[in-house]
Amino acid sequence: MRDFSFLPQFSADELQTAVLQAAGQTRSCLPRFTDQFKYSHSVHNFYEPSENVEWTTGFWTGELNIMYQLTGDTDFLNAAQSQVPSYLNRIKNHIDTDHHDMGFLYTPSCVAAYKLTGNEEAKKAALLAADNLMSRFQPKGQFIQAWGTLGAKDNYRLIIDCLLNIPLLFWAADVTGKSEYRTVAEAHLHTSIRHVLRADNSTYHTYFFDPDTGEPLKGVTFQGYKDDSAWARGQAWGVYGSALAYRYTKSQEAFDVFKKVTGFFLDHLPESIIPYWDFHFTEGSSEPRDSSALAIALCGMLEMAEYADSDFSAYLKDTASRLCRRLWQDCGAKDPAVSNGQLLHGTYARKSPYNPCNNRGVDECSTWGDYFYAECLVRLKQKWEPYW
Ligand code: GLY
């Protein structure tokens, strides 16, 4: 894999500085964002409050949990725990839950709360979310349908992002002893791997199936530049998703996919390191970056470093650390007067002639970018048991 040893190492002092800056950023948000959530992305680098809606609120609660673990400051833990009833209310009353993003919502918030404190209300909410995710499994095709009315032809597809939702099912299998959660997670994983991975180790964002027969039909992008380009965040979901798949299955298939998608991701980083929003764009492009994609991929590399043999593990840790230093330098928010987020220069969605998106959250913070940046810091700073 590509050698990044030309980048300086993240020294212990620099990492400590980054942690203190990140904790300061989160602390500055406590008064406004304890009883309310953060909207999915910032506007001019500042978040506005939101109800507990969309697929993104769990990342803010998760950021609070990580800051508690990084600092030991119970103000962060108390704020995160105070948000748990909102997640239970949301899943009980089906508030914006007709989609597959149960893992993004319930893992960093409620699974984390349960793992950190044994919070039973959080466990209940996360198990209801797992059941909701199970209800989207399509036996014809063997995948979890991401969006829309179940069975609808125009939405009969999986998306690569779901690799971060299925750890909720592996967790549910472990805590309940019910193997059906694992069976569905493994089926979805296997179908995803078979169809989203392309010959050059890039990935499709979404893949359609025939609702009548379950036959695979075609790869199509939703948020990437075009169908056969590699959306940077999609590729990053593949990196972290395959590492987590390996955590739960120890399968050679998951390990091989991790090596392929991570190799592609690293090979296609521009000289200036922070990826453009799609790998179609290369050094010198005026297109926006997506810093969140790099943060997600680094978490995947640090996860796989826990299981890989010593040489590969050392490479993954060293490379992730050097790249994270660059992420901190170029994109880390260091002053609450400049931003109330953590990670600048992300892109939620970018319009292209070939995708259905409008520009949204372009060159902004996102709750997931902030969360995965914080997760990189905690993984580099200390031994950390994943929420995923
Ligand atoms: N999971 C949606 C996104 O990455 O934008």
mmCIF file of N, CA and C in Angstrom, residues 178-296:
data_model
loop_
_atom_site.group_PDB
_atom_site.id
_atom_site.type_symbol
_atom_site.label_atom_id
_atom_site.label_comp_id
_atom_site.label_asym_id
_atom_site.label_seq_id
_atom_site.Cartn_x
_atom_site.Cartn_y
_atom_site.Cartn_z
ATOM 1 N N LYS A 178 -30.039 -14.002 19.970
ATOM 2 C CA LYS A 178 -30.890 -14.405 18.829
ATOM 3 C C LYS A 178 -30.070 -14.344 17.545
ATOM 4 N N SER A 179 -29.869 -15.509 16.940
ATOM 5 C CA SER A 179 -28.953 -15.597 15.799
ATOM 6 C C SER A 179 -29.508 -14.958 14.530
ATOM 7 N N GLU A 180 -30.830 -14.687 14.486
ATOM 8 C CA GLU A 180 -31.380 -14.129 13.238
ATOM 9 C C GLU A 180 -30.800 -12.751 12.902
ATOM 10 N N TYR A 181 -30.425 -11.988 13.925
ATOM 11 C CA TYR A 181 -29.815 -10.683 13.637
ATOM 12 C C TYR A 181 -28.500 -10.877 12.869
ATOM 13 N N ARG A 182 -27.717 -11.831 13.320
ATOM 14 C CA ARG A 182 -26.423 -12.100 12.674
ATOM 15 C C ARG A 182 -26.635 -12.671 11.260
ATOM 16 N N THR A 183 -27.632 -13.525 11.124
ATOM 17 C CA THR A 183 -27.894 -14.127 9.803
ATOM 18 C C THR A 183 -28.183 -13.045 8.774
ATOM 19 N N VAL A 184 -29.027 -12.088 9.149
ATOM 20 C CA VAL A 184 -29.364 -11.000 8.220
ATOM 21 C C VAL A 184 -28.137 -10.121 7.964
ATOM 22 N N ALA A 185 -27.395 -9.809 9.014
ATOM 23 C CA ALA A 185 -26.195 -8.970 8.838
ATOM 24 C C ALA A 185 -25.216 -9.639 7.877
ATOM 25 N N GLU A 186 -25.015 -10.930 8.044
ATOM 26 C CA GLU A 186 -24.044 -11.639 7.187
ATOM 27 C C GLU A 186 -24.551 -11.740 5.751
ATOM 28 N N ALA A 187 -25.856 -11.951 5.592
ATOM 29 C CA ALA A 187 -26.410 -12.028 4.228
ATOM 30 C C ALA A 187 -26.237 -10.689 3.520
ATOM 31 N N HIS A 188 -26.579 -9.616 4.213
ATOM 32 C CA HIS A 188 -26.446 -8.291 3.604
ATOM 33 C C HIS A 188 -24.978 -7.988 3.272
ATOM 34 N N LEU A 189 -24.115 -8.333 4.200
ATOM 35 C CA LEU A 189 -22.675 -8.108 3.995
ATOM 36 C C LEU A 189 -22.195 -8.828 2.738
ATOM 37 N N HIS A 190 -22.557 -10.076 2.628
ATOM 38 C CA HIS A 190 -22.103 -10.892 1.506
ATOM 39 C C HIS A 190 -22.643 -10.337 0.173
ATOM 40 N N THR A 191 -23.920 -9.974 0.165
ATOM 41 C CA THR A 191 -24.501 -9.410 -1.065
ATOM 42 C C THR A 191 -23.802 -8.100 -1.425
ATOM 43 N N SER A 192 -23.557 -7.258 -0.431
ATOM 44 C CA SER A 192 -22.905 -5.964 -0.700
ATOM 45 C C SER A 192 -21.530 -6.179 -1.311
ATOM 46 N N ILE A 193 -20.754 -7.053 -0.687
ATOM 47 C CA ILE A 193 -19.392 -7.282 -1.151
ATOM 48 C C ILE A 193 -19.401 -7.783 -2.598
ATOM 49 N N ARG A 194 -20.316 -8.678 -2.892
ATOM 50 C CA ARG A 194 -20.358 -9.262 -4.245
ATOM 51 C C ARG A 194 -20.651 -8.225 -5.319
ATOM 52 N N HIS A 195 -21.430 -7.202 -4.952
ATOM 53 C CA HIS A 195 -21.931 -6.321 -6.013
ATOM 54 C C HIS A 195 -21.348 -4.914 -6.011
ATOM 55 N N VAL A 196 -20.972 -4.364 -4.857
ATOM 56 C CA VAL A 196 -20.499 -2.970 -4.915
ATOM 57 C C VAL A 196 -19.020 -2.868 -5.307
ATOM 58 N N LEU A 197 -18.257 -3.938 -5.086
ATOM 59 C CA LEU A 197 -16.818 -3.874 -5.380
ATOM 60 C C LEU A 197 -16.573 -4.049 -6.878
ATOM 61 N N ARG A 198 -15.827 -3.114 -7.472
ATOM 62 C CA ARG A 198 -15.538 -3.187 -8.914
ATOM 63 C C ARG A 198 -14.134 -3.763 -9.139
ATOM 64 N N ALA A 199 -13.845 -4.069 -10.387
ATOM 65 C CA ALA A 199 -12.578 -4.755 -10.710
ATOM 66 C C ALA A 199 -11.358 -3.925 -10.317
ATOM 67 N N ASP A 200 -11.494 -2.591 -10.341
ATOM 68 C CA ASP A 200 -10.322 -1.754 -9.992
ATOM 69 C C ASP A 200 -10.289 -1.417 -8.496
ATOM 70 N N ASN A 201 -11.152 -2.088 -7.719
ATOM 71 C CA ASN A 201 -11.235 -1.924 -6.255
ATOM 72 C C ASN A 201 -11.926 -0.631 -5.813
ATOM 73 N N SER A 202 -12.483 0.112 -6.752
ATOM 74 C CA SER A 202 -13.394 1.189 -6.371
ATOM 75 C C SER A 202 -14.772 0.551 -6.120
ATOM 76 N N THR A 203 -15.724 1.375 -5.707
ATOM 77 C CA THR A 203 -17.027 0.821 -5.304
ATOM 78 C C THR A 203 -18.184 1.613 -5.900
ATOM 79 N N TYR A 204 -19.278 0.898 -6.157
ATOM 80 C CA TYR A 204 -20.536 1.568 -6.479
ATOM 81 C C TYR A 204 -21.132 2.104 -5.181
ATOM 82 N N HIS A 205 -21.844 3.219 -5.314
ATOM 83 C CA HIS A 205 -22.541 3.735 -4.136
ATOM 84 C C HIS A 205 -23.775 2.885 -3.838
ATOM 85 N N THR A 206 -24.588 2.624 -4.883
ATOM 86 C CA THR A 206 -25.817 1.852 -4.658
ATOM 87 C C THR A 206 -25.925 0.770 -5.717
ATOM 88 N N TYR A 207 -26.668 -0.279 -5.407
ATOM 89 C CA TYR A 207 -26.832 -1.371 -6.372
ATOM 90 C C TYR A 207 -28.289 -1.841 -6.379
ATOM 91 N N PHE A 208 -28.874 -1.855 -7.575
ATOM 92 C CA PHE A 208 -30.288 -2.228 -7.741
ATOM 93 C C PHE A 208 -30.460 -3.729 -7.998
ATOM 94 N N PHE A 209 -31.595 -4.236 -7.531
ATOM 95 C CA PHE A 209 -31.992 -5.634 -7.757
ATOM 96 C C PHE A 209 -33.401 -5.656 -8.335
ATOM 97 N N ASP A 210 -33.737 -6.773 -8.962
ATOM 98 C CA ASP A 210 -35.086 -6.962 -9.499
ATOM 99 C C ASP A 210 -35.994 -7.420 -8.355
ATOM 100 N N PRO A 211 -37.055 -6.649 -8.053
ATOM 101 C CA PRO A 211 -37.903 -7.033 -6.909
ATOM 102 C C PRO A 211 -38.667 -8.333 -7.125
ATOM 103 N N ASP A 212 -38.849 -8.746 -8.376
ATOM 104 C CA ASP A 212 -39.595 -9.981 -8.627
ATOM 105 C C ASP A 212 -38.718 -11.221 -8.499
ATOM 106 N N THR A 213 -37.463 -11.085 -8.949
ATOM 107 C CA THR A 213 -36.594 -12.272 -8.978
ATOM 108 C C THR A 213 -35.406 -12.185 -8.011
ATOM 109 N N GLY A 214 -35.072 -10.962 -7.556
ATOM 110 C CA GLY A 214 -33.880 -10.786 -6.724
ATOM 111 C C GLY A 214 -32.593 -10.721 -7.526
ATOM 112 N N GLU A 215 -32.703 -10.777 -8.864
ATOM 113 C CA GLU A 215 -31.491 -10.732 -9.705
ATOM 114 C C GLU A 215 -30.796 -9.376 -9.575
ATOM 115 N N PRO A 216 -29.453 -9.359 -9.479
ATOM 116 C CA PRO A 216 -28.752 -8.076 -9.463
ATOM 117 C C PRO A 216 -28.907 -7.356 -10.802
ATOM 118 N N LEU A 217 -29.138 -6.045 -10.755
ATOM 119 C CA LEU A 217 -29.372 -5.303 -12.000
ATOM 120 C C LEU A 217 -28.202 -4.382 -12.357
ATOM 121 N N LYS A 218 -27.952 -3.352 -11.537
ATOM 122 C CA LYS A 218 -26.907 -2.401 -11.942
ATOM 123 C C LYS A 218 -26.488 -1.505 -10.771
ATOM 124 N N GLY A 219 -25.249 -1.019 -10.879
ATOM 125 C CA GLY A 219 -24.731 -0.053 -9.913
ATOM 126 C C GLY A 219 -25.056 1.354 -10.376
ATOM 127 N N VAL A 220 -25.536 2.161 -9.443
ATOM 128 C CA VAL A 220 -25.954 3.538 -9.751
ATOM 129 C C VAL A 220 -25.489 4.422 -8.607
ATOM 130 N N THR A 221 -25.059 5.635 -8.932
ATOM 131 C CA THR A 221 -24.674 6.514 -7.831
ATOM 132 C C THR A 221 -25.870 7.324 -7.365
ATOM 133 N N PHE A 222 -25.801 7.766 -6.121
ATOM 134 C CA PHE A 222 -26.753 8.760 -5.633
ATOM 135 C C PHE A 222 -25.989 10.037 -5.294
ATOM 136 N N GLN A 223 -24.917 9.923 -4.506
ATOM 137 C CA GLN A 223 -24.180 11.119 -4.100
ATOM 138 C C GLN A 223 -22.817 11.267 -4.778
ATOM 139 N N GLY A 224 -22.412 10.281 -5.589
ATOM 140 C CA GLY A 224 -21.144 10.412 -6.288
ATOM 141 C C GLY A 224 -21.276 11.253 -7.538
ATOM 142 N N TYR A 225 -20.146 11.468 -8.221
ATOM 143 C CA TYR A 225 -20.148 12.294 -9.428
ATOM 144 C C TYR A 225 -20.934 11.598 -10.542
ATOM 145 N N LYS A 226 -20.630 10.321 -10.794
ATOM 146 C CA LYS A 226 -21.379 9.569 -11.803
ATOM 147 C C LYS A 226 -21.362 8.085 -11.431
ATOM 148 N N ASP A 227 -22.131 7.291 -12.149
ATOM 149 C CA ASP A 227 -22.340 5.901 -11.749
ATOM 150 C C ASP A 227 -21.031 5.125 -11.580
ATOM 151 N N ASP A 228 -20.073 5.355 -12.495
ATOM 152 C CA ASP A 228 -18.855 4.531 -12.425
ATOM 153 C C ASP A 228 -17.667 5.266 -11.802
ATOM 154 N N SER A 229 -17.917 6.424 -11.165
ATOM 155 C CA SER A 229 -16.824 7.059 -10.408
ATOM 156 C C SER A 229 -16.863 6.540 -8.969
ATOM 157 N N ALA A 230 -15.871 6.945 -8.185
ATOM 158 C CA ALA A 230 -15.808 6.492 -6.783
ATOM 159 C C ALA A 230 -16.077 7.684 -5.871
ATOM 160 N N TRP A 231 -17.273 7.722 -5.327
ATOM 161 C CA TRP A 231 -17.652 8.748 -4.346
ATOM 162 C C TRP A 231 -16.743 8.555 -3.125
ATOM 163 N N ALA A 232 -16.046 9.600 -2.721
ATOM 164 C CA ALA A 232 -15.016 9.429 -1.680
ATOM 165 C C ALA A 232 -15.609 8.888 -0.383
ATOM 166 N N ARG A 233 -16.752 9.402 0.021
ATOM 167 C CA ARG A 233 -17.308 8.926 1.296
ATOM 168 C C ARG A 233 -17.841 7.501 1.165
ATOM 169 N N GLY A 234 -18.364 7.174 -0.007
ATOM 170 C CA GLY A 234 -18.804 5.794 -0.200
ATOM 171 C C GLY A 234 -17.627 4.832 -0.072
ATOM 172 N N GLN A 235 -16.507 5.195 -0.689
ATOM 173 C CA GLN A 235 -15.325 4.338 -0.589
ATOM 174 C C GLN A 235 -14.887 4.225 0.883
ATOM 175 N N ALA A 236 -15.003 5.343 1.612
ATOM 176 C CA ALA A 236 -14.635 5.330 3.040
ATOM 177 C C ALA A 236 -15.585 4.452 3.855
ATOM 178 N N TRP A 237 -16.876 4.501 3.514
ATOM 179 C CA TRP A 237 -17.803 3.576 4.213
ATOM 180 C C TRP A 237 -17.374 2.136 3.941
ATOM 181 N N GLY A 238 -16.851 1.893 2.733
ATOM 182 C CA GLY A 238 -16.367 0.550 2.413
ATOM 183 C C GLY A 238 -15.157 0.165 3.254
ATOM 184 N N VAL A 239 -14.260 1.123 3.492
ATOM 185 C CA VAL A 239 -13.070 0.848 4.306
ATOM 186 C C VAL A 239 -13.479 0.498 5.746
ATOM 187 N N TYR A 240 -14.260 1.385 6.352
ATOM 188 C CA TYR A 240 -14.623 1.138 7.754
ATOM 189 C C TYR A 240 -15.609 -0.033 7.845
ATOM 190 N N GLY A 241 -16.515 -0.114 6.887
ATOM 191 C CA GLY A 241 -17.503 -1.196 6.922
ATOM 192 C C GLY A 241 -16.856 -2.567 6.816
ATOM 193 N N SER A 242 -15.850 -2.699 5.958
ATOM 194 C CA SER A 242 -15.201 -4.015 5.821
ATOM 195 C C SER A 242 -14.349 -4.335 7.051
ATOM 196 N N ALA A 243 -13.751 -3.313 7.657
ATOM 197 C CA ALA A 243 -12.998 -3.565 8.899
ATOM 198 C C ALA A 243 -13.933 -4.049 10.004
ATOM 199 N N LEU A 244 -15.106 -3.411 10.118
ATOM 200 C CA LEU A 244 -16.069 -3.844 11.146
ATOM 201 C C LEU A 244 -16.639 -5.220 10.815
ATOM 202 N N ALA A 245 -16.817 -5.486 9.521
ATOM 203 C CA ALA A 245 -17.283 -6.818 9.121
ATOM 204 C C ALA A 245 -16.258 -7.863 9.555
ATOM 205 N N TYR A 246 -14.986 -7.523 9.414
ATOM 206 C CA TYR A 246 -13.945 -8.463 9.838
ATOM 207 C C TYR A 246 -13.982 -8.656 11.361
ATOM 208 N N ARG A 247 -14.211 -7.552 12.075
ATOM 209 C CA ARG A 247 -14.319 -7.650 13.540
ATOM 210 C C ARG A 247 -15.353 -8.706 13.948
ATOM 211 N N TYR A 248 -16.493 -8.719 13.248
ATOM 212 C CA TYR A 248 -17.587 -9.600 13.661
ATOM 213 C C TYR A 248 -17.563 -10.977 13.015
ATOM 214 N N THR A 249 -16.913 -11.103 11.847
ATOM 215 C CA THR A 249 -16.980 -12.405 11.157
ATOM 216 C C THR A 249 -15.631 -13.106 11.059
ATOM 217 N N LYS A 250 -14.537 -12.319 11.145
ATOM 218 C CA LYS A 250 -13.178 -12.852 10.932
ATOM 219 C C LYS A 250 -13.089 -13.602 9.595
ATOM 220 N N SER A 251 -13.881 -13.171 8.626
ATOM 221 C CA SER A 251 -13.879 -13.873 7.338
ATOM 222 C C SER A 251 -12.777 -13.326 6.429
ATOM 223 N N GLN A 252 -12.190 -14.239 5.661
ATOM 224 C CA GLN A 252 -11.160 -13.860 4.692
ATOM 225 C C GLN A 252 -11.743 -12.889 3.669
ATOM 226 N N GLU A 253 -13.030 -13.102 3.350
ATOM 227 C CA GLU A 253 -13.699 -12.245 2.370
ATOM 228 C C GLU A 253 -13.670 -10.775 2.832
ATOM 229 N N ALA A 254 -14.006 -10.548 4.096
ATOM 230 C CA ALA A 254 -14.023 -9.181 4.616
ATOM 231 C C ALA A 254 -12.605 -8.597 4.645
ATOM 232 N N PHE A 255 -11.634 -9.415 5.017
ATOM 233 C CA PHE A 255 -10.243 -8.935 5.076
ATOM 234 C C PHE A 255 -9.753 -8.551 3.676
ATOM 235 N N ASP A 256 -10.038 -9.400 2.693
ATOM 236 C CA ASP A 256 -9.594 -9.118 1.323
ATOM 237 C C ASP A 256 -10.244 -7.840 0.791
ATOM 238 N N VAL A 257 -11.525 -7.675 1.080
ATOM 239 C CA VAL A 257 -12.207 -6.462 0.617
ATOM 240 C C VAL A 257 -11.597 -5.237 1.288
ATOM 241 N N PHE A 258 -11.312 -5.346 2.582
ATOM 242 C CA PHE A 258 -10.688 -4.214 3.275
ATOM 243 C C PHE A 258 -9.401 -3.795 2.569
ATOM 244 N N LYS A 259 -8.562 -4.768 2.242
ATOM 245 C CA LYS A 259 -7.282 -4.438 1.599
ATOM 246 C C LYS A 259 -7.503 -3.750 0.249
ATOM 247 N N LYS A 260 -8.478 -4.244 -0.489
ATOM 248 C CA LYS A 260 -8.729 -3.687 -1.822
ATOM 249 C C LYS A 260 -9.275 -2.256 -1.732
ATOM 250 N N VAL A 261 -10.304 -2.053 -0.939
ATOM 251 C CA VAL A 261 -10.933 -0.719 -0.927
ATOM 252 C C VAL A 261 -10.032 0.302 -0.248
ATOM 253 N N THR A 262 -9.262 -0.143 0.752
ATOM 254 C CA THR A 262 -8.349 0.780 1.421
ATOM 255 C C THR A 262 -7.189 1.143 0.490
ATOM 256 N N GLY A 263 -6.693 0.156 -0.234
ATOM 257 C CA GLY A 263 -5.636 0.432 -1.209
ATOM 258 C C GLY A 263 -6.089 1.469 -2.227
ATOM 259 N N PHE A 264 -7.312 1.311 -2.739
ATOM 260 C CA PHE A 264 -7.832 2.281 -3.717
ATOM 261 C C PHE A 264 -7.939 3.659 -3.065
ATOM 262 N N PHE A 265 -8.484 3.695 -1.863
ATOM 263 C CA PHE A 265 -8.694 4.981 -1.176
ATOM 264 C C PHE A 265 -7.354 5.715 -1.015
ATOM 265 N N LEU A 266 -6.358 5.018 -0.503
ATOM 266 C CA LEU A 266 -5.064 5.665 -0.226
ATOM 267 C C LEU A 266 -4.360 6.050 -1.524
ATOM 268 N N ASP A 267 -4.431 5.170 -2.521
ATOM 269 C CA ASP A 267 -3.774 5.460 -3.804
ATOM 270 C C ASP A 267 -4.354 6.705 -4.470
ATOM 271 N N HIS A 268 -5.618 6.990 -4.207
ATOM 272 C CA HIS A 268 -6.279 8.085 -4.912
ATOM 273 C C HIS A 268 -6.365 9.368 -4.091
ATOM 274 N N LEU A 269 -5.739 9.393 -2.904
ATOM 275 C CA LEU A 269 -5.680 10.669 -2.193
ATOM 276 C C LEU A 269 -4.788 11.612 -3.002
ATOM 277 N N PRO A 270 -5.205 12.879 -3.126
ATOM 278 C CA PRO A 270 -4.364 13.814 -3.878
ATOM 279 C C PRO A 270 -3.084 14.149 -3.095
ATOM 280 N N GLU A 271 -2.132 14.760 -3.757
ATOM 281 C CA GLU A 271 -0.892 15.168 -3.064
ATOM 282 C C GLU A 271 -1.214 16.025 -1.850
ATOM 283 N N SER A 272 -2.285 16.809 -1.945
ATOM 284 C CA SER A 272 -2.688 17.688 -0.836
ATOM 285 C C SER A 272 -3.483 16.937 0.235
ATOM 286 N N ILE A 273 -3.585 15.612 0.102
ATOM 287 C CA ILE A 273 -4.072 14.651 1.118
ATOM 288 C C ILE A 273 -5.583 14.644 1.348
ATOM 289 N N ILE A 274 -6.194 15.778 1.626
ATOM 290 C CA ILE A 274 -7.640 15.749 1.921
ATOM 291 C C ILE A 274 -8.377 15.426 0.616
ATOM 292 N N PRO A 275 -9.185 14.352 0.580
ATOM 293 C CA PRO A 275 -9.784 13.946 -0.695
ATOM 294 C C PRO A 275 -10.805 14.939 -1.212
ATOM 295 N N TYR A 276 -10.868 15.042 -2.534
ATOM 296 C CA TYR A 276 -12.015 15.721 -3.134
ATOM 297 C C TYR A 276 -13.242 14.852 -2.870
ATOM 298 N N TRP A 277 -14.422 15.408 -3.077
ATOM 299 C CA TRP A 277 -15.656 14.684 -2.699
ATOM 300 C C TRP A 277 -15.863 13.429 -3.535
ATOM 301 N N ASP A 278 -15.241 13.380 -4.707
ATOM 302 C CA ASP A 278 -15.299 12.163 -5.520
ATOM 303 C C ASP A 278 -13.902 11.961 -6.098
ATOM 304 N N PHE A 279 -13.453 10.717 -6.177
ATOM 305 C CA PHE A 279 -12.094 10.452 -6.669
ATOM 306 C C PHE A 279 -11.968 10.679 -8.177
ATOM 307 N N HIS A 280 -13.060 11.044 -8.831
ATOM 308 C CA HIS A 280 -12.982 11.484 -10.225
ATOM 309 C C HIS A 280 -12.099 12.734 -10.326
ATOM 310 N N PHE A 281 -12.083 13.548 -9.254
ATOM 311 C CA PHE A 281 -11.337 14.810 -9.277
ATOM 312 C C PHE A 281 -9.943 14.595 -8.699
ATOM 313 N N THR A 282 -8.976 15.221 -9.329
ATOM 314 C CA THR A 282 -7.585 14.986 -8.924
ATOM 315 C C THR A 282 -6.889 16.317 -8.623
ATOM 316 N N GLU A 283 -5.666 16.214 -8.135
ATOM 317 C CA GLU A 283 -4.910 17.376 -7.653
ATOM 318 C C GLU A 283 -5.064 18.584 -8.582
ATOM 319 N N GLY A 284 -5.368 19.717 -7.985
ATOM 320 C CA GLY A 284 -5.523 20.944 -8.766
ATOM 321 C C GLY A 284 -6.967 21.268 -9.099
ATOM 322 N N SER A 285 -7.880 20.330 -8.861
ATOM 323 C CA SER A 285 -9.294 20.582 -9.130
ATOM 324 C C SER A 285 -9.806 21.680 -8.200
ATOM 325 N N SER A 286 -10.796 22.437 -8.682
ATOM 326 C CA SER A 286 -11.403 23.451 -7.807
ATOM 327 C C SER A 286 -12.649 22.890 -7.108
ATOM 328 N N GLU A 287 -12.920 21.597 -7.286
ATOM 329 C CA GLU A 287 -14.064 20.980 -6.613
ATOM 330 C C GLU A 287 -13.815 20.917 -5.094
ATOM 331 N N PRO A 288 -14.892 20.892 -4.302
ATOM 332 C CA PRO A 288 -14.710 20.850 -2.844
ATOM 333 C C PRO A 288 -14.167 19.499 -2.355
ATOM 334 N N ARG A 289 -13.613 19.538 -1.170
ATOM 335 C CA ARG A 289 -13.075 18.331 -0.519
ATOM 336 C C ARG A 289 -14.180 17.678 0.312
ATOM 337 N N ASP A 290 -13.901 16.450 0.747
ATOM 338 C CA ASP A 290 -14.735 15.851 1.791
ATOM 339 C C ASP A 290 -13.831 15.280 2.875
ATOM 340 N N SER A 291 -13.520 16.145 3.837
ATOM 341 C CA SER A 291 -12.653 15.740 4.950
ATOM 342 C C SER A 291 -13.255 14.572 5.723
ATOM 343 N N SER A 292 -14.597 14.486 5.761
ATOM 344 C CA SER A 292 -15.221 13.411 6.555
ATOM 345 C C SER A 292 -14.842 12.045 5.991
ATOM 346 N N ALA A 293 -14.652 11.967 4.669
ATOM 347 C CA ALA A 293 -14.281 10.676 4.069
ATOM 348 C C ALA A 293 -12.946 10.199 4.634
ATOM 349 N N LEU A 294 -12.008 11.118 4.785
ATOM 350 C CA LEU A 294 -10.708 10.704 5.330
ATOM 351 C C LEU A 294 -10.855 10.272 6.792
ATOM 352 N N ALA A 295 -11.638 11.011 7.573
ATOM 353 C CA ALA A 295 -11.818 10.639 8.988
ATOM 354 C C ALA A 295 -12.420 9.233 9.110
ATOM 355 N N ILE A 296 -13.405 8.929 8.281
ATOM 356 C CA ILE A 296 -14.056 7.609 8.327
ATOM 357 C C ILE A 296 -13.053 6.511 7.966
#
